[in-house]
Each structure stands twice: as structure tokens, then as C-alpha cells.
Coordinates of C-alpha atoms in Angstrom, one line a residue:
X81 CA 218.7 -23.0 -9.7
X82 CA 215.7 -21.1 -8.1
X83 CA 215.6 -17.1 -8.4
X84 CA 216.6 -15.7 -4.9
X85 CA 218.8 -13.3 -3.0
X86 CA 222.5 -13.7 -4.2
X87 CA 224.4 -15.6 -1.6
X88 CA 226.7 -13.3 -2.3
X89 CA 227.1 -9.5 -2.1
X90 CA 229.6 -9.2 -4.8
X91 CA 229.6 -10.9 -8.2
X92 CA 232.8 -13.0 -9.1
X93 CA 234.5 -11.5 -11.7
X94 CA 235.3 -13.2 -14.7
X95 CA 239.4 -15.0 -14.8
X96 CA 239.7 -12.9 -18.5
X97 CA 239.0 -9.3 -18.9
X98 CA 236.4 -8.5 -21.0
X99 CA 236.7 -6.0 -24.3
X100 CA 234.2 -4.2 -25.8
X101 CA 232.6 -5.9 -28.8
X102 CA 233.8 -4.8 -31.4
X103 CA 236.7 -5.5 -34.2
X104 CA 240.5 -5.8 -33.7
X105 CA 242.6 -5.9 -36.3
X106 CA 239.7 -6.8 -38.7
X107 CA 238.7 -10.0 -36.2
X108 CA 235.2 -10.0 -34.7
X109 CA 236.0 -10.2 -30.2
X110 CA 234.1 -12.4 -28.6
X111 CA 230.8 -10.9 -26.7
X112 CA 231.5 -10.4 -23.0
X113 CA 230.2 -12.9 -20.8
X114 CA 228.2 -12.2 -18.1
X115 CA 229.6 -12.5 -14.3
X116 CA 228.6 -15.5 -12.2
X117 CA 226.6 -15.0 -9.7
X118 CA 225.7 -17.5 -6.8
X119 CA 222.5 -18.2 -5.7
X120 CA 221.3 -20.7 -3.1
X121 CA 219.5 -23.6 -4.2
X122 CA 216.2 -24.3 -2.8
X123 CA 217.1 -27.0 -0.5
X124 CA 219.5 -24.8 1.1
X125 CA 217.6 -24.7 4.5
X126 CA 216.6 -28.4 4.6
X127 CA 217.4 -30.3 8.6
X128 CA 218.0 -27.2 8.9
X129 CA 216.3 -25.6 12.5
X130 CA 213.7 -21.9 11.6
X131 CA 213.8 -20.7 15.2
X132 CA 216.1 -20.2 18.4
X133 CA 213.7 -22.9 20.2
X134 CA 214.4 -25.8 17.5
X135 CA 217.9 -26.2 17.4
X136 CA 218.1 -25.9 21.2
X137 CA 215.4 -28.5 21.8
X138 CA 215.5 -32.0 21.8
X139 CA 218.3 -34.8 22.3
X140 CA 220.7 -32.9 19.4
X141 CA 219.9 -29.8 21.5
X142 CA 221.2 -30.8 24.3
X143 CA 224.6 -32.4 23.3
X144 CA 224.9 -29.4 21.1
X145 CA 225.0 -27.3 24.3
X146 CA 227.1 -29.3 26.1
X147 CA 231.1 -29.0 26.9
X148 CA 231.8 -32.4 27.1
X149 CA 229.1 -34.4 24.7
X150 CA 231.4 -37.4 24.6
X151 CA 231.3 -37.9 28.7
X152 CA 227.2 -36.9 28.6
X153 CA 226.8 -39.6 25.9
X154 CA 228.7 -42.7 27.4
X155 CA 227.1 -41.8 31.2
X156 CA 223.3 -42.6 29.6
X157 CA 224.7 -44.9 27.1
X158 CA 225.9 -47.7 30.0
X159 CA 223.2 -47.2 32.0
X160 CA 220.5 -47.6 29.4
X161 CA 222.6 -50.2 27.7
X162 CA 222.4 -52.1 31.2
X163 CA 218.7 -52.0 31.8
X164 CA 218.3 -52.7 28.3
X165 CA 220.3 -55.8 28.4
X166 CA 218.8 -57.0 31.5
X167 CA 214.9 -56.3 29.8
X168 CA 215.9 -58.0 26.6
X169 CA 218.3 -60.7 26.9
X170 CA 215.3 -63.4 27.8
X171 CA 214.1 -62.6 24.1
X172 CA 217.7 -63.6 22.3
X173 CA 219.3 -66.1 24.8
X174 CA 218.3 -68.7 27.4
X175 CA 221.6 -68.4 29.1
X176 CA 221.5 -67.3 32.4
X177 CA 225.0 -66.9 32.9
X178 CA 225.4 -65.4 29.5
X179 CA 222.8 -62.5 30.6
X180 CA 224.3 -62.0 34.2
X181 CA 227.3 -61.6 33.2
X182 CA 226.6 -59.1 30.4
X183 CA 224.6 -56.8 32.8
X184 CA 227.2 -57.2 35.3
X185 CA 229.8 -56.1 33.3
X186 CA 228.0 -53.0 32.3
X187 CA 226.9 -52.3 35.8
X188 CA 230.9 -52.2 36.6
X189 CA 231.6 -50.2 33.7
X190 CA 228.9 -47.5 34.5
X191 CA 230.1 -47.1 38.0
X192 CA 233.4 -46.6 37.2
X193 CA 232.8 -44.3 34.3
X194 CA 229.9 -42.5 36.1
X195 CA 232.6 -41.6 39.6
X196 CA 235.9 -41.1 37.5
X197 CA 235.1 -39.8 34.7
X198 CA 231.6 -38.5 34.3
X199 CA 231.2 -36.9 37.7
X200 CA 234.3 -34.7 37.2
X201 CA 234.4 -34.2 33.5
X202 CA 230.5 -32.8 33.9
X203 CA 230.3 -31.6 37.4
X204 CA 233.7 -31.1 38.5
X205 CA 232.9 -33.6 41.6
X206 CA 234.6 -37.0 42.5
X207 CA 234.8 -39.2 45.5
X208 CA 236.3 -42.1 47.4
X209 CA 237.2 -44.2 49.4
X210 CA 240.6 -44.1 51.6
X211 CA 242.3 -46.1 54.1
X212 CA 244.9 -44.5 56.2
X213 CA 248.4 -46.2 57.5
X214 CA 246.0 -46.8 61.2
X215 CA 243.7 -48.4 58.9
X216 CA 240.9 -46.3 59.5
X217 CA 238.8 -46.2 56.5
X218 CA 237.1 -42.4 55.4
X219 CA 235.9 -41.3 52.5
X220 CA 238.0 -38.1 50.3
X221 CA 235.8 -35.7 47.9
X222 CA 237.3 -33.3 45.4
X223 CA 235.5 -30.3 43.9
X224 CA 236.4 -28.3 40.7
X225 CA 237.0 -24.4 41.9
X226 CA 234.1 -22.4 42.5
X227 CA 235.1 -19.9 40.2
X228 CA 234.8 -22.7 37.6
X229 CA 231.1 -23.2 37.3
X230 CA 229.7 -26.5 35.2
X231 CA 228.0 -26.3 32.2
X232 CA 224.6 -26.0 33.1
X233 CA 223.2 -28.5 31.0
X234 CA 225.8 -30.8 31.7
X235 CA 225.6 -30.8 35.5
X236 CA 221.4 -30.7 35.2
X237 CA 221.7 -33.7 32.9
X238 CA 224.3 -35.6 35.3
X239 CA 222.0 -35.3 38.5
X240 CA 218.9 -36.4 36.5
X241 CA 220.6 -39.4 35.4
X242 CA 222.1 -40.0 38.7
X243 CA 218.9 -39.9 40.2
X244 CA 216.5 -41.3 37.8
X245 CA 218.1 -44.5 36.7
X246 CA 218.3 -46.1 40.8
X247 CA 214.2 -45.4 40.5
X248 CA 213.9 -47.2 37.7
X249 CA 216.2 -50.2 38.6
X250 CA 214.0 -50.2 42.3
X251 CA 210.5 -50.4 40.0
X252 CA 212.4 -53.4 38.0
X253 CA 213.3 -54.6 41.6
X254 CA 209.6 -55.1 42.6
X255 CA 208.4 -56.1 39.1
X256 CA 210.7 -59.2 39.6
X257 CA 208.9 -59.5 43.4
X258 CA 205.3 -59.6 41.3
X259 CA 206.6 -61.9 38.7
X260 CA 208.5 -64.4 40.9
X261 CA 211.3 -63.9 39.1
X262 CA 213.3 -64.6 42.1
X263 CA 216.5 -65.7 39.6
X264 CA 217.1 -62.1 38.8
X265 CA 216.4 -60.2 42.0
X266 CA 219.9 -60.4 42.5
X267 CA 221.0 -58.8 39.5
X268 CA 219.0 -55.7 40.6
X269 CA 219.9 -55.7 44.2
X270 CA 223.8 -55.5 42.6
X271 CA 222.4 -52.4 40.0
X272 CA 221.0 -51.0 43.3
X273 CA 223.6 -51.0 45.4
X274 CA 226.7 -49.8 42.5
X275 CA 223.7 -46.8 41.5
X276 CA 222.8 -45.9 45.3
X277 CA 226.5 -45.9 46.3
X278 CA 226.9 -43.0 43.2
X279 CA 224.2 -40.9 44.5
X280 CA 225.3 -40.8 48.4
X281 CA 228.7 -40.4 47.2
X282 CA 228.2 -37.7 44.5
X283 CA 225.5 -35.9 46.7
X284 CA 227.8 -35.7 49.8
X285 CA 230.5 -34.6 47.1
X286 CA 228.4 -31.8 46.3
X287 CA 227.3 -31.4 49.8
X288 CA 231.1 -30.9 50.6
X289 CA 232.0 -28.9 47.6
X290 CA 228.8 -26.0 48.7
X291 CA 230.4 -26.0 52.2
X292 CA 234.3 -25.3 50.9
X293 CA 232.4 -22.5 48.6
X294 CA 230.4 -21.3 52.2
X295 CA 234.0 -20.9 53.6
X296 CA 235.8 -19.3 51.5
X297 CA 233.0 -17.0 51.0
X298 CA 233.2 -16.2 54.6
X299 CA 236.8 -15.9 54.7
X300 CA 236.8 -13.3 51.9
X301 CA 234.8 -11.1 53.9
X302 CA 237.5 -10.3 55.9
X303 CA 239.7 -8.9 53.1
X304 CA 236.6 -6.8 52.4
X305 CA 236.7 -5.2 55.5
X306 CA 234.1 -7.1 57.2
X307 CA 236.2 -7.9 60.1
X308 CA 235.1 -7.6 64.2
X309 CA 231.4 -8.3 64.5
X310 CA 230.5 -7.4 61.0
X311 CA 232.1 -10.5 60.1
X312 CA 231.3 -12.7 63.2
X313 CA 227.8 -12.2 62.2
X314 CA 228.2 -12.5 58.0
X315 CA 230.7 -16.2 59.4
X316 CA 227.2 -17.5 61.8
X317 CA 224.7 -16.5 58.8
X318 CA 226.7 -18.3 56.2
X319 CA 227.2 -20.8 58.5
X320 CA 224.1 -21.7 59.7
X321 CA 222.2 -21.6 56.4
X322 CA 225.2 -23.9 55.0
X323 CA 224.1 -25.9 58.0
X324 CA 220.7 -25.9 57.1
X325 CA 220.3 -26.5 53.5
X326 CA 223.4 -28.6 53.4
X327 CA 224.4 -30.2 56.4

């Protein structure tokens, strides 16, 4: 063990007490033994991050900072896993069922993890699709309370990967165009269309869920004593920049 600083302030004592050396009863005692002390051993730092920067940077970083790692980690994990599929399969298997069906499955498996569980375990948004007794079809959006706020990270991680991953499926899209890979296109156009539908839904979600926040803001003001015009005014200023930015 390396000299340092003891790990610890105190020493441990030893389990028997200790007697003077001397003679008892004609019988040499024993010479005291020293107390233990613990010291660290020079690999006591290793993986181990020197500044506030390195353990908050990188992939470990962020799933460190994260309230919900496992939902972060299976959102990017189906979508890579999909694209990676669809990139590699022609290198392990001529099979062209074997391949669509793989990527398909994952496709079906991202969109319903990314809109049930993802999108409200991370951003406290979900969406769908309803069909009343008339049979008029509309679509229903649920927020989490605005006095909730999500996890930064979390929600900033959600909307890139919500956004990113339909871009990169579209630049696969006209990569197959180039190569004639005409066999595949429909694959893509089936990625496009489950990705696309996540980010109108999840946008109007949050679209809706900034409005509900605008109104309830606005009615507060009246418990504030805002009432009369004061209010009128703070209900068309709220309004209209909702309107703006939002709507």
C-alpha cells in the first residue's frame, strides 16, 4: 500500500486492550501492537471522472442524468437497431423476406414503444387516435401537469431522436433512388411513414400541452386580482403569442 492521507479520520482500535510492557506475575506481556490504519491504494481513482465536466459528458453522462435511463435506452436502441438491420442484413443473409420482416418488426416495436411508453415516461406527452359512437374519427392528446416539468435531458434527448432518425431514414430513402434498389424503397417509405406519424403526433401533443399551460396561466390571473381589463388584456397577450408561436 502507497503512503497517503488516511481514508480515514480515526484509527480502528485494536479488538484487545493493550498493557504496558512490562511483567505480570513474573511473565514477559506481549508488546502493544500498533493500530490499523487505512489507506487508499493507488488505483483508488482509476475509471474514475477528475472534473465536474467528465462524468457529465459523454453517453454514460447522459443516462447518468436521466430519470428514466431504461425508457431513454430502449427509444435509440429500436431505432438504431432498425436502420442497422436494414444497412446490414445484405452482408449475413440473402433472404429478402428474412430481412423485411426483421426491420418491420422493429419498425412496429419502435412506434409503439416510442408513443406509449417513451413519449410519456420522458416527456409526459401521448397521443391518439379515437373514434367516437357517430364514427367521427379525432385525434386525443394527454400532457403530464405543468407543474411537473421533464427531465431536461430526457425530454432534449427524446425530441432529437424524434426528429433525427425520420432524416436519416429520408437520406436512406434517396440512397435506394441512386442505387436502384427499387426492392427496398418500400421498406423505407413504411419507416417513413410509422417515424413521420410520431413527430406530427408528438409535436401537436406538445403544441396542445403549451396551449392547456397558456390557459391556465390566464385563468390564474384572475385569482390574482387581474380581473376587468387588466385581465382582458394579460387573456389577448397570452393568447395571441400562444397563437403565434404555437398555433
Amino acid at each position: 500500500m502507497s503512503a497517503a492521507t488516511p481514508f480515514l479520520d480515526n484509527t480502528i482500535e485494536p479488538d484487545e486492550p493493550t498493557v504496558p510492557q512490562g511483567t505480570i506475575n513474573g511473565a514477559r506481556t506481549p508488546k502493544p501492537r500498533d493500530p490499523v490504519v487505512l489507506t487508499p491504494t493507488s488505483n483508488s481513482n482509476a475509471g474514475m471522472a477528475t472534473t465536474e465536466g467528465d462524468a457529465e459528458s459523454g453517453i454514460a453522462g447522459i443516462f447518468r442524468q436521466s430519470a428514466h435511463p431504461l425508457a431513454l435506452f430502449f427509444l435509440f436502441f429500436f431505432r438504431i437497431a432498425a436502420i442497422a438491420v436494414y444497412i446490414l442484413c445484405g452482408w449475413f443473409t440473402d433472404n429478402y423476406v428474412l430481412s423485411t420482416v426483421a426491420v418491420v418488426v422493429l419498425l412496429a416495436m419502435d412506434f409503439w414503444n416510442c408513443r406509449n411508453v417513451s413519449g410519456r415516461t420522458l416527456v409526459g406527452l401521448r397521443f391518439w387516435n379515437q373514434v367516437d359512437d357517430d364514427g367521427e374519427s379525432y385525434w386525443v392528446f394527454e400532457s403530464r401537469d405543468p407543474s411537473r416539468p421533464a427531465n431536461p435531458i430526457d425530454a432534449k434527448m427524446f425530441w432529437i431522436a424524434l426528429y433525427m432518425f425520420p432524416l436519416l431514414w429520408a437520406a436512406l430513402l434517396i440512397v435506394s433512388i441512386l442505387k436502384l434498389g427499387f426492392a427496398f424503397i418500400p421498406i423505407v417509405i413504411l419507416a417513413l411513414v410509422f417515424n413521420v406519424t410520431n413527430v406530427i403526433g408528438f409535436t401537436y401533443a406538445d403544441r396542445d400541452a403549451k396551449q392547456k399551460w397558456a390557459n391556465s396561466v390566464v385563468g390564474s390571473s384572475w385569482g390574482l386580482g387581474l380581473g376587468g381589463i387588466g385581465g382582458q388584456i394579460l387573456t389577448g397577450a397570452v393568447k395571441k403569442g400562444v397563437g403565434r408561436f404555437f398555433g
